[in-house]
Amino acid sequence: MGTDPPLPRTLLSADVDAPSAGADRELRREYRLLRDIVEGGSAAVAVLDTRLRYVYVNPHMARINGVPVREHLGRTLTEVMPGAERPVDVPRAVLRDGRPRDVVVSGTMGTGAHRVRREWQCTYHRRHDERGAVIGLVAVGVEVTEPRRYVTELERAHGRMAMVHAATLRIGTTLDLERTCRELVDFVVRDLADGASVDLVVEDGPPGPPPGGVVRLRRAAVSRSPELARRLGRPPVLDEVNEHGPTSPVRRVLERGRPLLTTLPGRRPPGLRGPYADRLAEYRAAGIHSGLVVPLTTDSRSVGVLAMVRAGSSPAFTVEDGVVAQELAGRASRALERARHYAREHTMALELQRALLSEPTLPHPDLETASRYLPADDSAVVGGDWYDSLALPQGRNLLVIGDVMGHGVEAAVAMSHYRSMLRALASSSGLPLHEMLHAADRMIAASGFDRVATCLVALGDPATDTISYANAGHLPPLRITPEGHVELVPLPAGPPLGTGLGAYETVTRPGTPGGTLLLYTDGLVERRDEDIDTSLSRLTDLRLPPGGDLDEILDGILAHAATGSVHDDIALLAARARGV
């Protein structure tokens, strides 16, 4: 190393008045060892006086600061590096009480394109002279830029995962399309944006954006923070349709399937039409400055877009925000597709059911009938309930009520098969009721049809003033007296149709002069938390106005029994002999 410099007594605190030659060599050996540690290590070391000015810095600190050693001496950290951030009160507190303290020092290092933000964990220790007087501080710092960056990224990733998990619980809680859209925008405004909207592709053509012309999107949901809502003033307009041409940013998002970060344009973008284009100036006046548009897509099609904005003092959207938003959009898209699928299926099944139920049913003129069909509240549970009335020879009338297992289009189609089969058997076979049900059960089971159904048939014979019944697993009918009392007609119940088990029985009861016979499906009485016997008992407790017409009776029963949310379809068929 060459000739060793004089020993820095203030740094090594060597208190030797007249060292011998051996002691001098030992001191120099210790000094070289300490110098190698201080100046050759990876820690930044500085010595400060009581005014926090540099007395000494090691080469490593000079390198990381990008300032030569000599330009540190006699100056403070702020003077050497104006951009550095360090709480000054911490080293001053160490000077006062002598208790070592840690602090994080940060700053932007380098020049030009090489400027990066770096951080150090520094520890301050108080220094004393030989007499114990405070003469300054020693600061030892270790760079923690990468570990802290890793921890920050880990915290961000954890935050993103927590947000996505929360979205899974909050978005798509039902199979209602409009509600799912509202859940998405409300969640986004709570955690990611100042305003959000969902626009769905209008399905008046083939799936996906058309190759030319415009793509039309319907505004399905909008949410705004209270501050942005106040700035914009008027409430959002839903269900408006905007057209986006080939050069529209929204159109590009749909075609490419990637998020788009935008700033609010200063003028109307080419290819954008409709009310949104006319409101750009209004958005600028509200302080909206940054936008993020994310595609809502499934594996097979484009569903729409999620558009988000930030306004006022909110920071602009980042690429990381786009990653989070795309993950949220992916999960929301699947929920929207499920909701769209079930809404479409519900509409088809409901139309099929109503078309079948609305077919003319013409009993003999001596029988008066009325019916009601009430679909379930949940759009996913359209069922296979049906009713029918048929005029048979010798003035007899056959009433039928049934309920196919399951829900959806398949259940509605199965219902049409059962109804047609029973009509054909009743009109052409002349079989007793129990044999008619047995034939239907055998035919359905032999065909491999996997939808069983409960069914109740009632045959009125004016010649004998009797009503005959056969029951395939259905709930018993109700008899409503002329005075308005409701009574159950007890019947043996055989297995549902389609099981192949047969074993039905025909039971004949006296007619109901002046009374009404009511057939119904289980949606009228079944409750998820109630025993079926309790539900039936609740029906018999009803008191209806005496002498009411059939429509009044049905409306009264529905008003009392079908209260609250309807979880299953309800079908009612009422019949009463005329002129009694």
Coordinates of C-alpha atoms in Angstrom, one line a residue:
M1 CA 0.0 0.0 0.0
G2 CA 3.1 2.3 0.2
T3 CA 3.8 4.5 3.1
D4 CA 1.0 4.6 5.6
P5 CA -0.4 8.1 6.3
P6 CA -0.4 9.5 9.8
L7 CA -2.9 7.8 12.1
P8 CA -6.3 9.6 12.1
R9 CA -6.7 9.8 15.9
T10 CA -10.2 11.2 15.7
L11 CA -11.4 8.2 13.7
L12 CA -9.6 5.4 15.4
S13 CA -9.8 6.9 18.9
A14 CA -6.1 5.8 19.6
D15 CA -5.2 7.2 22.9
V16 CA -1.4 6.6 23.1
D17 CA 0.9 9.4 24.2
A18 CA 4.2 7.9 23.2
P19 CA 3.9 4.6 21.5
S20 CA 6.8 2.2 21.4
A21 CA 8.0 0.9 18.1
G22 CA 6.1 -2.4 18.6
A23 CA 3.0 -0.6 19.6
D24 CA 3.3 1.7 16.6
R25 CA 3.5 -1.3 14.3
E26 CA 0.4 -2.8 15.9
L27 CA -1.5 0.4 15.6
R28 CA -0.6 0.7 11.9
R29 CA -1.6 -2.9 11.3
E30 CA -5.0 -2.2 13.0
Y31 CA -5.3 1.0 10.9
R32 CA -4.8 -0.9 7.6
L33 CA -7.3 -3.5 8.7
L34 CA -9.9 -0.9 9.6
R35 CA -9.2 1.1 6.4
D36 CA -9.7 -2.0 4.3
I37 CA -13.0 -2.7 6.0
V38 CA -14.2 0.9 5.7
E39 CA -13.0 1.7 2.3
G40 CA -13.1 -1.6 0.6
G41 CA -16.5 -2.8 1.7
S42 CA -19.9 -2.4 0.1
A43 CA -21.3 -0.2 2.8
A44 CA -21.4 3.6 2.5
V45 CA -19.6 5.2 5.4
A46 CA -19.6 8.9 6.3
V47 CA -18.4 10.9 9.3
L48 CA -20.3 14.1 10.1
D49 CA -19.7 17.0 12.4
T50 CA -22.3 18.4 14.8
R51 CA -23.7 20.6 12.0
L52 CA -24.1 17.5 9.8
R53 CA -21.3 18.4 7.4
Y54 CA -19.2 15.7 5.9
V55 CA -15.8 15.2 7.6
Y56 CA -15.1 11.9 5.8
V57 CA -16.7 9.8 3.2
N58 CA -15.5 6.4 2.0
P59 CA -15.0 5.8 -1.8
H60 CA -18.2 3.7 -2.0
M61 CA -20.4 6.6 -0.8
A62 CA -18.7 8.9 -3.3
R63 CA -19.4 6.4 -6.1
I64 CA -23.1 6.0 -5.3
N65 CA -23.6 9.7 -4.8
G66 CA -21.7 10.4 -8.1
V67 CA -19.7 13.2 -6.4
P68 CA -15.9 13.1 -5.7
V69 CA -14.8 12.7 -2.1
R70 CA -13.3 16.1 -1.8
E71 CA -16.6 17.8 -2.9
H72 CA -18.4 16.2 0.1
L73 CA -16.1 17.6 2.7
G74 CA -17.4 20.6 4.6
R75 CA -20.9 20.3 3.0
T76 CA -24.2 18.7 4.1
L77 CA -26.0 16.0 2.3
T78 CA -28.6 18.4 1.0
E79 CA -25.8 20.6 -0.5
V80 CA -24.1 17.7 -2.1
M81 CA -27.3 16.1 -3.4
P82 CA -30.3 18.5 -3.5
G83 CA -32.6 15.7 -4.6
A84 CA -31.9 13.4 -1.7
E85 CA -34.7 12.7 0.8
R86 CA -33.7 12.2 4.4
P87 CA -35.5 13.1 7.7
V88 CA -33.1 15.6 9.2
D89 CA -34.7 15.3 12.7
V90 CA -33.3 11.7 13.0
P91 CA -29.6 12.5 13.0
R92 CA -30.2 15.6 15.2
A93 CA -32.0 13.3 17.7
V94 CA -29.0 11.0 17.8
L95 CA -26.7 14.0 18.5
R96 CA -29.0 14.9 21.4
D97 CA -29.5 11.6 23.2
G98 CA -26.8 9.3 21.8
R99 CA -29.2 6.5 20.9
P100 CA -28.5 5.0 17.5
R101 CA -31.3 5.3 15.0
D102 CA -32.1 3.9 11.5
V103 CA -33.5 5.9 8.7
V104 CA -34.2 5.4 5.0
V105 CA -32.4 7.8 2.6
S106 CA -33.6 8.0 -1.0
G107 CA -32.7 9.9 -4.1
T108 CA -32.4 9.9 -7.8
M109 CA -28.9 8.9 -9.0
G110 CA -27.1 9.1 -12.3
T111 CA -27.6 11.4 -15.3
G112 CA -29.7 11.4 -18.4
A113 CA -31.3 8.0 -19.3
H114 CA -29.3 6.4 -16.5
R115 CA -31.1 8.2 -13.7
V116 CA -32.7 5.8 -11.3
R117 CA -34.3 6.1 -7.9
R118 CA -32.3 4.3 -5.1
E119 CA -32.7 3.8 -1.4
W120 CA -30.4 3.1 1.5
Q121 CA -30.9 1.9 5.0
C122 CA -28.7 4.2 7.2
T123 CA -27.7 3.9 10.9
Y124 CA -26.4 6.9 12.8
H125 CA -24.0 6.6 15.8
R126 CA -22.8 9.5 17.9
R127 CA -19.1 10.2 18.2
H128 CA -17.1 11.6 21.1
D129 CA -13.6 12.9 21.6
E130 CA -11.1 11.7 24.2
R131 CA -12.8 13.9 26.8
G132 CA -16.3 12.6 26.1
A133 CA -17.5 15.7 24.2
V134 CA -19.9 15.1 21.3
I135 CA -18.0 15.8 18.0
G136 CA -20.5 14.4 15.4
L137 CA -21.9 11.3 13.9
V138 CA -20.9 8.2 12.0
A139 CA -23.4 7.1 9.3
V140 CA -23.3 3.6 7.8
G141 CA -25.6 2.9 4.9
V142 CA -26.4 -0.2 2.9
E143 CA -28.4 0.0 -0.3
V144 CA -31.8 -1.6 -0.1
T145 CA -33.2 -0.5 -3.5
E146 CA -33.7 -4.0 -4.9
P147 CA -35.0 -5.7 -1.6
R148 CA -37.5 -2.8 -1.1
R149 CA -38.5 -2.9 -4.7
Y150 CA -39.1 -6.6 -4.4
V151 CA -41.2 -6.1 -1.2
T152 CA -43.1 -3.3 -2.9
E153 CA -43.8 -5.5 -5.9
L154 CA -44.9 -8.3 -3.6
E155 CA -47.3 -6.0 -1.8
R156 CA -48.7 -4.7 -5.1
A157 CA -49.1 -8.3 -6.3
H158 CA -50.9 -9.2 -3.1
G159 CA -53.1 -6.2 -3.5
R160 CA -53.9 -7.2 -7.0
M161 CA -54.8 -10.7 -6.0
A162 CA -56.9 -9.4 -3.1
M163 CA -58.8 -7.1 -5.5
V164 CA -59.4 -9.9 -8.1
H165 CA -60.6 -12.2 -5.3
A166 CA -63.0 -9.6 -4.0
A167 CA -64.2 -9.1 -7.6
T168 CA -65.0 -12.8 -7.9
L169 CA -67.3 -12.5 -4.8
R170 CA -68.9 -9.2 -5.8
I171 CA -69.3 -9.5 -9.6
G172 CA -71.8 -11.9 -11.1
T173 CA -73.7 -12.7 -8.0
T174 CA -76.8 -13.3 -10.1
L175 CA -77.6 -14.4 -13.6
D176 CA -79.1 -11.0 -14.4
L177 CA -77.2 -9.2 -17.2
E178 CA -77.9 -5.6 -16.2
R179 CA -77.2 -6.3 -12.5
T180 CA -73.8 -7.9 -13.4
C181 CA -72.9 -4.8 -15.4
R182 CA -73.8 -2.6 -12.4
E183 CA -71.7 -4.8 -10.0
L184 CA -68.7 -4.4 -12.3
V185 CA -68.7 -0.6 -12.6
D186 CA -69.5 -0.1 -8.9
F187 CA -66.5 -2.4 -8.0
V188 CA -64.2 -0.6 -10.4
V189 CA -65.1 2.9 -9.1
R190 CA -64.6 1.8 -5.5
D191 CA -61.1 0.4 -6.1
L192 CA -59.6 1.6 -9.4
A193 CA -61.2 4.6 -11.1
D194 CA -63.3 7.8 -10.6
G195 CA -65.8 6.8 -13.2
A196 CA -66.6 3.6 -15.2
S197 CA -69.1 2.4 -17.8
V198 CA -69.9 -1.0 -19.5
D199 CA -70.9 -0.9 -23.1
L200 CA -72.2 -4.2 -24.6
V201 CA -72.1 -5.2 -28.2
V202 CA -75.5 -4.9 -29.9
E203 CA -76.2 -8.3 -31.3
D204 CA -77.9 -7.5 -34.6
G205 CA -75.4 -9.3 -36.7
P206 CA -72.7 -12.0 -36.6
P207 CA -70.5 -12.3 -33.5
G208 CA -67.6 -9.9 -33.2
P209 CA -66.9 -6.5 -34.9
P210 CA -68.0 -6.3 -38.5
P211 CA -65.2 -6.1 -41.1
G212 CA -66.5 -2.7 -42.3
G213 CA -68.9 0.0 -41.3
V214 CA -69.5 0.5 -37.6
V215 CA -69.8 -1.6 -34.4
R216 CA -72.7 -0.6 -32.2
L217 CA -72.5 -0.7 -28.4
R218 CA -75.2 -0.1 -25.8
R219 CA -74.5 1.7 -22.6
A220 CA -75.5 -0.9 -20.0
A221 CA -74.2 0.5 -16.7
V222 CA -72.4 3.7 -15.4
S223 CA -70.9 4.4 -12.0
R224 CA -69.2 7.6 -10.8
S225 CA -67.5 8.8 -7.6
P226 CA -69.4 11.5 -5.7
E227 CA -67.0 14.2 -6.7
L228 CA -67.1 13.3 -10.4
A229 CA -70.9 13.0 -10.3
R230 CA -71.0 16.5 -8.9
R231 CA -68.8 17.9 -11.6
L232 CA -70.7 16.2 -14.4
G233 CA -74.0 17.3 -13.0
R234 CA -76.7 15.4 -14.9
P235 CA -77.2 11.7 -14.3
P236 CA -75.8 9.2 -16.9
V237 CA -78.0 8.1 -19.7
L238 CA -78.4 4.3 -20.0
D239 CA -79.3 2.2 -23.0
E240 CA -78.0 4.7 -25.5
V241 CA -76.3 3.2 -28.5
N242 CA -73.0 4.6 -29.8
E243 CA -71.5 3.7 -33.1
H244 CA -67.7 3.2 -33.5
G245 CA -66.1 3.2 -36.9
P246 CA -62.9 1.4 -38.1
T247 CA -60.7 4.2 -36.7
S248 CA -62.4 4.4 -33.3
P249 CA -60.2 3.5 -30.3
V250 CA -63.0 1.4 -28.8
R251 CA -63.2 -0.5 -32.1
R252 CA -59.5 -1.2 -32.0
V253 CA -59.7 -2.5 -28.4
L254 CA -62.4 -5.0 -29.5
E255 CA -60.5 -6.1 -32.5
R256 CA -57.1 -6.5 -30.8
G257 CA -58.4 -7.7 -27.4
R258 CA -55.9 -5.6 -25.5
P259 CA -56.4 -2.7 -23.1
L260 CA -55.9 0.9 -24.3
L261 CA -54.5 3.7 -22.2
T262 CA -55.6 7.1 -23.3
T263 CA -55.6 10.8 -22.5
L264 CA -58.8 12.7 -23.1
P265 CA -58.6 13.9 -26.7
G266 CA -58.6 17.6 -27.5
R267 CA -61.0 17.0 -30.4
R268 CA -63.5 14.5 -31.6
P269 CA -61.7 11.3 -32.7
P270 CA -62.5 10.4 -36.4
G271 CA -65.0 7.5 -36.7
L272 CA -66.7 8.2 -33.4
R273 CA -70.4 9.0 -33.6
G274 CA -73.3 9.4 -31.3
P275 CA -74.0 11.2 -28.0
Y276 CA -70.5 10.3 -26.5
A277 CA -68.7 12.3 -29.2
D278 CA -70.8 15.4 -28.4
R279 CA -70.0 15.2 -24.7
L280 CA -66.1 15.3 -24.9
A281 CA -66.0 19.0 -24.0
E282 CA -68.2 18.3 -21.0
Y283 CA -65.8 15.6 -19.8
R284 CA -62.8 17.8 -20.2
A285 CA -64.6 20.5 -18.1
A286 CA -65.2 18.0 -15.4
G287 CA -61.4 17.4 -15.0
I288 CA -61.3 14.0 -16.7
H289 CA -57.7 13.5 -17.9
S290 CA -56.9 9.8 -18.2
G291 CA -58.8 6.8 -19.6
L292 CA -58.4 3.1 -19.7
V293 CA -60.5 0.9 -22.1
V294 CA -60.5 -2.8 -21.6
P295 CA -62.2 -5.4 -23.8
L296 CA -64.8 -7.7 -22.4
T297 CA -64.2 -11.0 -24.3
T298 CA -64.8 -14.7 -23.8
D299 CA -63.1 -17.5 -25.6
S300 CA -65.4 -17.2 -28.6
R301 CA -66.7 -13.6 -28.8
S302 CA -66.5 -10.0 -27.9
V303 CA -69.0 -9.1 -25.2
G304 CA -68.3 -5.3 -25.0
V305 CA -65.9 -2.9 -23.3
L306 CA -65.2 -1.6 -19.8
A307 CA -64.2 2.1 -20.0
M308 CA -62.7 3.8 -16.9
V309 CA -61.6 7.4 -16.3
R310 CA -59.7 9.3 -13.7
A311 CA -60.2 13.0 -13.0
G312 CA -58.9 15.9 -10.9
S313 CA -55.9 14.9 -8.6
S314 CA -56.1 11.2 -9.3
P315 CA -53.0 9.9 -11.1
A316 CA -53.1 8.8 -14.7
F317 CA -53.7 5.2 -15.4
T318 CA -50.5 3.0 -15.7
V319 CA -49.7 -0.2 -17.5
E320 CA -50.0 -2.0 -14.2
D321 CA -53.6 -0.7 -13.9
G322 CA -54.2 -2.1 -17.3
V323 CA -53.1 -5.5 -16.2
V324 CA -55.3 -5.5 -13.2
A325 CA -58.3 -4.2 -15.2
Q326 CA -57.8 -6.9 -17.8
E327 CA -57.9 -9.6 -15.1
L328 CA -61.1 -8.1 -13.7
A329 CA -62.6 -7.8 -17.2
G330 CA -61.8 -11.4 -17.9
R331 CA -63.7 -12.6 -14.9
A332 CA -66.5 -10.2 -15.5
S333 CA -66.8 -11.3 -19.1
R334 CA -67.4 -14.8 -18.1
A335 CA -70.1 -13.7 -15.7
L336 CA -71.7 -11.5 -18.4
E337 CA -71.6 -14.3 -20.9
R338 CA -73.4 -16.6 -18.4
A339 CA -76.0 -14.0 -17.7
R340 CA -76.5 -13.4 -21.4
H341 CA -76.8 -17.1 -22.1
Y342 CA -79.4 -17.6 -19.3
A343 CA -81.3 -14.5 -20.3
R344 CA -81.5 -15.8 -23.8
E345 CA -82.5 -19.3 -22.7
H346 CA -85.0 -17.9 -20.3
T347 CA -86.7 -15.8 -23.0
M348 CA -86.8 -18.8 -25.4
A349 CA -88.2 -21.2 -22.7
L350 CA -90.7 -18.6 -21.5
E351 CA -91.9 -17.9 -25.1
L352 CA -92.2 -21.7 -25.7
Q353 CA -94.1 -22.2 -22.5
R354 CA -96.5 -19.4 -23.1
A355 CA -97.0 -20.4 -26.7
L356 CA -98.0 -24.0 -25.6
L357 CA -100.1 -22.8 -22.7
S358 CA -101.9 -20.3 -24.8
E359 CA -103.1 -23.0 -27.2
P360 CA -107.0 -23.1 -27.2
T361 CA -108.3 -25.6 -24.6
L362 CA -112.0 -26.1 -25.2
P363 CA -113.9 -28.1 -22.6
H364 CA -117.6 -28.8 -23.0
P365 CA -119.8 -25.8 -22.6
D366 CA -121.0 -27.0 -19.2
L367 CA -117.5 -26.5 -17.7
E368 CA -116.0 -23.1 -16.9
T369 CA -112.2 -22.9 -16.6
A370 CA -109.5 -20.2 -15.8
S371 CA -105.8 -20.5 -15.6
R372 CA -102.7 -18.6 -14.5
Y373 CA -99.0 -19.0 -15.2
L374 CA -96.4 -17.1 -13.1
P375 CA -92.7 -17.6 -14.0
A376 CA -90.0 -17.7 -11.3
D377 CA -88.2 -14.5 -10.3
D378 CA -84.8 -16.0 -11.1
S379 CA -84.2 -15.9 -14.8
A380 CA -82.3 -19.1 -14.7
V381 CA -85.1 -21.3 -13.4
V382 CA -87.8 -21.3 -16.2
G383 CA -89.5 -24.7 -15.6
G384 CA -91.7 -27.2 -17.4
D385 CA -95.1 -26.5 -15.7
W386 CA -98.1 -27.1 -17.9
Y387 CA -101.9 -27.4 -17.7
D388 CA -104.6 -28.6 -20.1
S389 CA -108.3 -29.2 -20.4
L390 CA -109.9 -31.5 -23.0
A391 CA -113.5 -32.2 -24.0
L392 CA -114.1 -36.0 -24.2
P393 CA -117.2 -38.0 -25.4
Q394 CA -120.4 -38.2 -23.3
G395 CA -119.9 -34.6 -22.0
R396 CA -116.9 -35.5 -19.9
N397 CA -114.0 -33.1 -19.4
L398 CA -110.4 -34.0 -18.6
L399 CA -108.2 -31.6 -16.6
V400 CA -104.4 -32.0 -16.6
I401 CA -101.7 -30.3 -14.5
G402 CA -98.0 -31.3 -14.7
D403 CA -94.4 -30.3 -13.8
V404 CA -91.3 -31.5 -15.7
M405 CA -88.2 -32.0 -13.6
G406 CA -85.5 -29.4 -14.2
H407 CA -85.5 -26.0 -15.8
G408 CA -84.7 -24.2 -19.0
V409 CA -85.4 -24.8 -22.7
E410 CA -85.0 -28.6 -22.3
A411 CA -87.7 -28.7 -19.6
A412 CA -90.0 -26.6 -21.7
V413 CA -89.5 -28.9 -24.7
A414 CA -90.1 -32.0 -22.5
M415 CA -93.3 -30.4 -21.2
S416 CA -94.6 -30.2 -24.8
H417 CA -93.9 -33.9 -25.3
Y418 CA -95.8 -34.9 -22.2
R419 CA -98.7 -32.6 -23.0
S420 CA -99.0 -34.0 -26.5
M421 CA -98.7 -37.6 -25.4
L422 CA -101.4 -37.2 -22.8
R423 CA -103.7 -35.5 -25.2
A424 CA -103.3 -38.3 -27.7
L425 CA -103.9 -41.0 -25.1
A426 CA -106.9 -39.2 -23.7
S427 CA -108.5 -38.5 -27.1
S428 CA -108.0 -41.9 -28.8
S429 CA -107.4 -44.7 -26.3
G430 CA -110.5 -44.6 -24.1
L431 CA -108.3 -46.0 -21.3
P432 CA -109.1 -45.5 -17.6
L433 CA -107.1 -42.7 -16.0
H434 CA -104.6 -45.0 -14.2
E435 CA -104.0 -47.0 -17.4
M436 CA -103.5 -43.8 -19.4
L437 CA -100.8 -42.7 -16.9
H438 CA -99.3 -46.2 -17.0
A439 CA -99.1 -46.1 -20.8
A440 CA -97.5 -42.6 -20.8
D441 CA -95.0 -43.8 -18.1
R442 CA -94.1 -46.9 -20.1
M443 CA -93.7 -45.0 -23.4
I444 CA -91.5 -42.2 -21.9
A445 CA -89.3 -44.8 -20.0
A446 CA -88.9 -46.9 -23.2
S447 CA -87.9 -43.9 -25.3
G448 CA -84.9 -43.2 -23.1
F449 CA -86.2 -39.7 -22.3
D450 CA -84.4 -38.5 -19.1
R451 CA -86.9 -35.9 -17.9
V452 CA -89.4 -37.3 -15.4
A453 CA -92.6 -35.3 -14.6
T454 CA -95.3 -35.2 -12.0
C455 CA -98.8 -35.2 -13.3
L456 CA -102.4 -35.1 -12.0
V457 CA -105.4 -35.9 -14.2
A458 CA -109.0 -35.2 -13.2
L459 CA -112.0 -36.5 -15.2
G460 CA -115.4 -34.9 -14.6
D461 CA -118.5 -36.9 -15.6
P462 CA -121.7 -34.9 -15.5
A463 CA -123.8 -38.0 -16.0
T464 CA -122.7 -39.4 -12.6
D465 CA -121.8 -36.1 -11.0
T466 CA -118.4 -37.5 -10.1
I467 CA -114.8 -36.6 -10.6
S468 CA -112.2 -39.3 -11.1
Y469 CA -108.5 -38.7 -10.3
A470 CA -105.2 -40.4 -11.0
N471 CA -102.0 -39.0 -9.6
A472 CA -98.3 -39.5 -10.7
G473 CA -96.4 -38.0 -7.9
H474 CA -98.2 -34.6 -7.9
L475 CA -99.6 -32.5 -5.1
P476 CA -103.3 -33.2 -4.3
P477 CA -105.9 -30.9 -5.8
L478 CA -108.0 -28.3 -3.8
R479 CA -111.7 -28.1 -3.5
I480 CA -113.1 -24.6 -2.9
T481 CA -116.6 -24.6 -1.5
P482 CA -119.2 -22.1 -2.6
E483 CA -118.7 -20.4 0.8
G484 CA -115.0 -19.9 0.1
H485 CA -113.5 -22.6 2.3
V486 CA -110.4 -24.5 0.9
E487 CA -110.1 -28.3 1.3
L488 CA -107.6 -30.8 0.2
V489 CA -108.7 -33.8 -1.9
P490 CA -106.6 -36.7 -0.5
L491 CA -105.4 -39.0 -3.2
P492 CA -102.8 -41.9 -3.4
A493 CA -99.8 -40.8 -5.3
G494 CA -97.9 -43.1 -7.8
P495 CA -94.4 -42.5 -9.1
P496 CA -93.7 -39.7 -11.5
L497 CA -94.1 -40.3 -15.2
G498 CA -90.9 -41.5 -17.0
T499 CA -89.6 -43.7 -14.2
G500 CA -91.1 -46.9 -15.7
L501 CA -92.4 -48.0 -12.3
G502 CA -96.2 -47.7 -13.2
A503 CA -98.6 -48.6 -10.3
Y504 CA -101.2 -45.8 -10.6
E505 CA -104.7 -45.9 -9.2
T506 CA -108.0 -44.3 -10.3
V507 CA -110.0 -42.7 -7.4
T508 CA -113.5 -41.5 -7.9
R509 CA -115.0 -38.8 -5.6
P510 CA -118.4 -37.0 -5.6
G511 CA -118.6 -33.8 -7.6
T512 CA -118.4 -30.4 -6.1
P513 CA -121.8 -28.7 -6.7
G514 CA -121.4 -25.0 -6.8
G515 CA -117.7 -25.4 -5.8
T516 CA -114.4 -25.0 -7.7
L517 CA -111.7 -27.6 -8.3
L518 CA -108.1 -26.2 -8.3
L519 CA -105.1 -27.9 -9.8
Y520 CA -101.7 -26.3 -9.2
T521 CA -97.9 -27.0 -9.3
D522 CA -95.6 -27.0 -6.4
G523 CA -94.2 -23.5 -6.9
L524 CA -97.5 -22.3 -5.3
V525 CA -96.7 -23.9 -1.9
E526 CA -93.2 -25.1 -1.6
R527 CA -90.8 -23.0 0.5
R528 CA -87.1 -23.8 1.0
D529 CA -87.3 -23.7 4.8
E530 CA -90.8 -25.2 5.3
D531 CA -92.2 -28.7 5.4
I532 CA -94.6 -29.5 2.5
D533 CA -97.4 -30.5 4.9
T534 CA -97.1 -27.1 6.6
S535 CA -97.3 -25.4 3.2
L536 CA -100.4 -27.3 2.3
S537 CA -102.0 -26.5 5.6
R538 CA -101.3 -22.9 5.0
L539 CA -103.3 -23.2 1.8
T540 CA -106.3 -24.7 3.5
D541 CA -106.4 -21.8 6.0
L542 CA -107.3 -19.4 3.2
R543 CA -110.8 -17.9 3.2
L544 CA -111.9 -16.7 -0.2
P545 CA -114.9 -14.5 -1.0
P546 CA -118.0 -16.7 -1.5
G547 CA -119.5 -16.8 -4.9
G548 CA -116.5 -15.2 -6.7
D549 CA -115.8 -15.9 -10.3
L550 CA -112.8 -18.0 -11.2
D551 CA -110.4 -15.1 -12.1
E552 CA -111.1 -13.6 -8.6
I553 CA -110.4 -16.9 -6.9
L554 CA -107.1 -17.4 -8.7
D555 CA -106.0 -13.8 -8.0
G556 CA -106.9 -14.2 -4.4
I557 CA -105.0 -17.4 -4.1
L558 CA -101.9 -15.9 -5.7
A559 CA -102.1 -12.8 -3.5
H560 CA -102.1 -14.9 -0.3
A561 CA -99.8 -17.8 -1.3
A562 CA -97.3 -16.5 -3.8
T563 CA -95.8 -13.7 -1.6
G564 CA -92.2 -12.6 -1.6
S565 CA -89.7 -14.0 -4.1
V566 CA -91.0 -16.8 -6.4
H567 CA -88.3 -19.5 -6.7
D568 CA -90.2 -21.8 -9.0
D569 CA -92.8 -21.5 -11.7
I570 CA -96.5 -21.5 -10.7
A571 CA -99.3 -22.9 -12.8
L572 CA -102.9 -22.9 -11.8
L573 CA -106.0 -24.4 -13.4
A574 CA -109.5 -23.8 -11.9
A575 CA -112.7 -25.4 -13.1
R576 CA -116.3 -25.1 -12.1
A577 CA -119.5 -26.6 -13.6
R578 CA -121.8 -24.0 -15.2
G579 CA -125.4 -23.5 -14.2
V580 CA -125.1 -25.2 -10.7

